[in-house]
Amino acid sequence: MSEKVVIDDRVRFVETDMMGVVHHANYLRWFEMGRVEYLRRHGVLLLDLLDDGILFPIIDVACHYSASARFDDVVRIETEMVEFNRAKMVFSYKVIRRADGIVLASGTTQNVFTDRRGRIIRLPSKYYDRLVAKAAEK
Amino acid sequence: MSEKVVIDDRVRFVETDMMGVVHHANYLRWFEMGRVEYLRRHGVLLLDLLDDGILFPIIDVACHYSASARFDDVVRIETEMVEFNRAKMVFSYKVIRRADGIVLASGTTQNVFTDRRGRIIRLPSKYYDRLVAKAAEK
Amino acid sequence: MSEKVVIDDRVRFVETDMMGVVHHANYLRWFEMGRVEYLRRHGVLLLDLLDDGILFPIIDVACHYSASARFDDVVRIETEMVEFNRAKMVFSYKVIRRADGIVLASGTTQNVFTDRRGRIIRLPSKYYDRLVAKAAEK
Amino acid sequence: MSEKVVIDDRVRFVETDMMGVVHHANYLRWFEMGRVEYLRRHGVLLLDLLDDGILFPIIDVACHYSASARFDDVVRIETEMVEFNRAKMVFSYKVIRRADGIVLASGTTQNVFTDRRGRIIRLPSKYYDRLVAKAAEK
């Protein structure tokens, strides 16, 4: 479960604020992009979960910011799964400025699984097994 | 159908960009807030439409910007319905800076009605009649 | 420093995501609105800080989500300052659904002060003293 | 001036709304990404303009939506400059779903140039000439 999934993204103008840097809330979008991609590469598409009536609400987020991303920067988002069972997933993230390798932010998210009415459920085997199998392969 | 619905909102920091003003895409959010409020005051809640499986996708947007909203400005959004039948709604909007009455932007949106699968439908009578009746009252 | 500043806001359609609830990143915007209002009521306008070349980047954010805000909900944001000196501010927040008083989310932010080039500075007395005086009054 | 600049982007979860599709305001972000990339490939970096005290506010936006982008879709944004002089730029855009080539939306933006205080200016020769020269090359 220590495999790192890496994606790159370029800062959009709209993501800046009047301090001239990327607004801090936008890092959560990058975490999300990393998480989506991590799951895709491990055989799980969020659209399939949704089609099966499984929601995956975030229940905890934390982010520490050490330097600012700026407009037009290319950032690298590194995503790792640090805990995983049928009841929850915990991911950790690093956002790195490509130009100089500086870590701009690091954080974690935890999500649970619920049905469409918001009641906690356990992740069905078809998804759980796939994630475990893929992680084992790597 | 000429009644004007007015709401006020204060510019959030996150809505600014690195030019120091509100990013132009955010005016579409204000238009949406005005439209939602217009419909509410005329007896139509978007949540009821959604519960009935009726979607209301925007098919046209236009906005002309004449001055910039800035952080902490209080803006007034004026919304009018300019065309309405069972197939579509057209709204027009003005965004005005409260401090000096300057019109910052004006625009229009048009939306249609679809079912959950995206097929065009006609607005059911229970909603149509309510909107017409409310408009007549005013 | 225990005074609580309270603001209300109505969930915008654009703030929802395809799970049918408010996207988790948007709670950071509510925290920001609460923080801005807290400072305003204690005599500090962010625009004045910016005019004086003082930035106030967030360096830490944490949020725990216990229930979902939905479209059209009115939420109450309660903001308290829990730590404050010339080098940093720590705020804590609660987001509460007005209809039933349920706490949807709670969190904290920490920010430092920097000059326009991003170098750490100490908050000038004119702002520091105002915040301390206002807090003492209450 | 008829060269088309093409970029691809994948729909983020945060860009969806509770109708299950990309919120209409987000297409303006795609237009912006296309415009930024068009200018980059023609030798103009927005950061350079900003460093020279030149702002480029949007004064008109129009968008027609013909089908909905969904989460995880890869969209192609095609950007063309349709009018350009020292006083303004007009761009046109198409947003196309990669999977089937369907045009999801098309639109235009117009921007002017101002100084930092918002007064209309003419684009300095160093930028104007570069854009004209690059366009001639193609």
XYZ file of N, CA and C in Angstrom, chain B residues 64-65, chain D residues 1 39 49 54-60 81-91 109-115 118-125 127-129 131-132:
129
model
N -21.908 40.976 -19.801
C -21.090 42.138 -20.134
C -20.616 42.775 -18.837
N -19.297 42.968 -18.733
C -18.696 43.506 -17.522
C -18.319 44.959 -17.756
N -4.352 34.716 -38.267
C -5.027 34.701 -36.979
C -6.036 33.556 -36.848
N -1.998 32.316 -25.865
C -1.059 33.431 -25.750
C 0.354 32.921 -25.503
N 2.864 40.321 -18.635
C 1.949 41.470 -18.700
C 1.722 42.027 -17.295
N 0.204 45.540 -16.664
C -0.888 45.490 -17.649
C -1.912 44.436 -17.223
N -3.143 44.866 -17.013
C -4.222 43.928 -16.720
C -5.027 43.688 -18.009
N -5.808 42.630 -18.018
C -6.498 42.218 -19.251
C -7.898 41.733 -18.909
N -8.706 42.634 -18.288
C -10.035 42.213 -17.839
C -10.956 41.791 -18.990
N -11.716 40.763 -18.714
C -12.752 40.309 -19.635
C -13.898 41.319 -19.585
N -14.365 41.755 -20.744
C -15.530 42.651 -20.715
C -16.778 41.994 -21.307
N -16.600 40.903 -22.027
C -17.763 40.185 -22.561
C -17.483 38.703 -22.616
N -8.087 33.028 -31.999
C -8.207 34.467 -31.847
C -8.969 34.972 -33.070
N -10.069 35.665 -32.828
C -10.870 36.080 -33.982
C -10.789 37.573 -34.256
N -10.272 38.312 -33.288
C -10.085 39.746 -33.514
C -8.985 40.188 -32.559
N -8.136 41.093 -33.025
C -7.020 41.507 -32.179
C -6.472 42.839 -32.653
N -6.422 43.786 -31.735
C -5.699 45.026 -32.005
C -5.151 45.523 -30.666
N -4.595 46.711 -30.656
C -3.959 47.165 -29.405
C -4.977 47.456 -28.305
N -6.246 47.501 -28.666
C -7.271 47.858 -27.677
C -8.018 46.651 -27.130
N -8.022 45.544 -27.860
C -8.796 44.388 -27.383
C -8.397 43.101 -28.076
N -8.835 41.996 -27.474
C -8.678 40.664 -28.045
C -10.038 39.971 -27.984
N -10.395 39.312 -29.082
C -11.599 38.476 -29.057
C -11.170 37.054 -29.379
N -11.552 36.140 -28.507
C -11.260 34.726 -28.722
C -12.556 33.952 -28.889
N -14.973 35.281 -25.826
C -14.663 36.275 -24.794
C -14.037 37.474 -25.477
N -14.226 38.622 -24.867
C -13.508 39.815 -25.323
C -12.837 40.422 -24.111
N -11.569 40.800 -24.260
C -10.919 41.509 -23.159
C -10.277 42.792 -23.660
N -10.123 43.725 -22.748
C -9.410 44.962 -23.056
C -8.108 44.953 -22.259
N -7.371 46.030 -22.301
C -6.154 46.161 -21.506
C -6.286 47.401 -20.624
N -5.850 47.277 -19.379
C -5.894 48.439 -18.478
C -4.596 48.504 -17.683
N -4.371 49.662 -17.058
C -3.270 49.730 -16.101
C -3.769 49.228 -14.752
N -7.019 50.415 -13.481
C -8.243 50.113 -14.218
C -8.514 51.027 -15.400
N -7.544 51.895 -15.717
C -7.749 52.783 -16.861
C -7.363 52.075 -18.155
N -8.198 52.233 -19.167
C -7.969 51.591 -20.463
C -6.626 52.039 -21.043
N -5.847 51.073 -21.505
C -4.587 51.398 -22.197
C -4.525 50.615 -23.501
N -3.542 50.920 -24.326
C -3.301 50.167 -25.548
C -2.156 49.189 -25.274
N -2.243 48.022 -25.853
C -1.220 47.001 -25.618
C 0.126 47.498 -26.155
N 1.164 47.519 -25.324
C 2.480 47.992 -25.770
C 2.993 47.169 -26.964
N 3.809 47.826 -27.789
C 4.329 47.205 -29.014
C 5.043 45.888 -28.759
N 4.474 43.491 -26.925
C 3.551 42.350 -26.920
C 2.781 42.264 -28.242
N 2.324 43.415 -28.697
C 1.531 43.438 -29.913
C 2.324 42.855 -31.085
N 3.554 43.322 -31.239
C 4.369 42.886 -32.372
C 4.650 41.382 -32.316
N 2.786 39.022 -30.950
C 1.586 38.271 -31.322
C 1.352 38.303 -32.827
N 1.571 39.468 -33.414
C 1.377 39.609 -34.857
C 2.410 38.778 -35.616
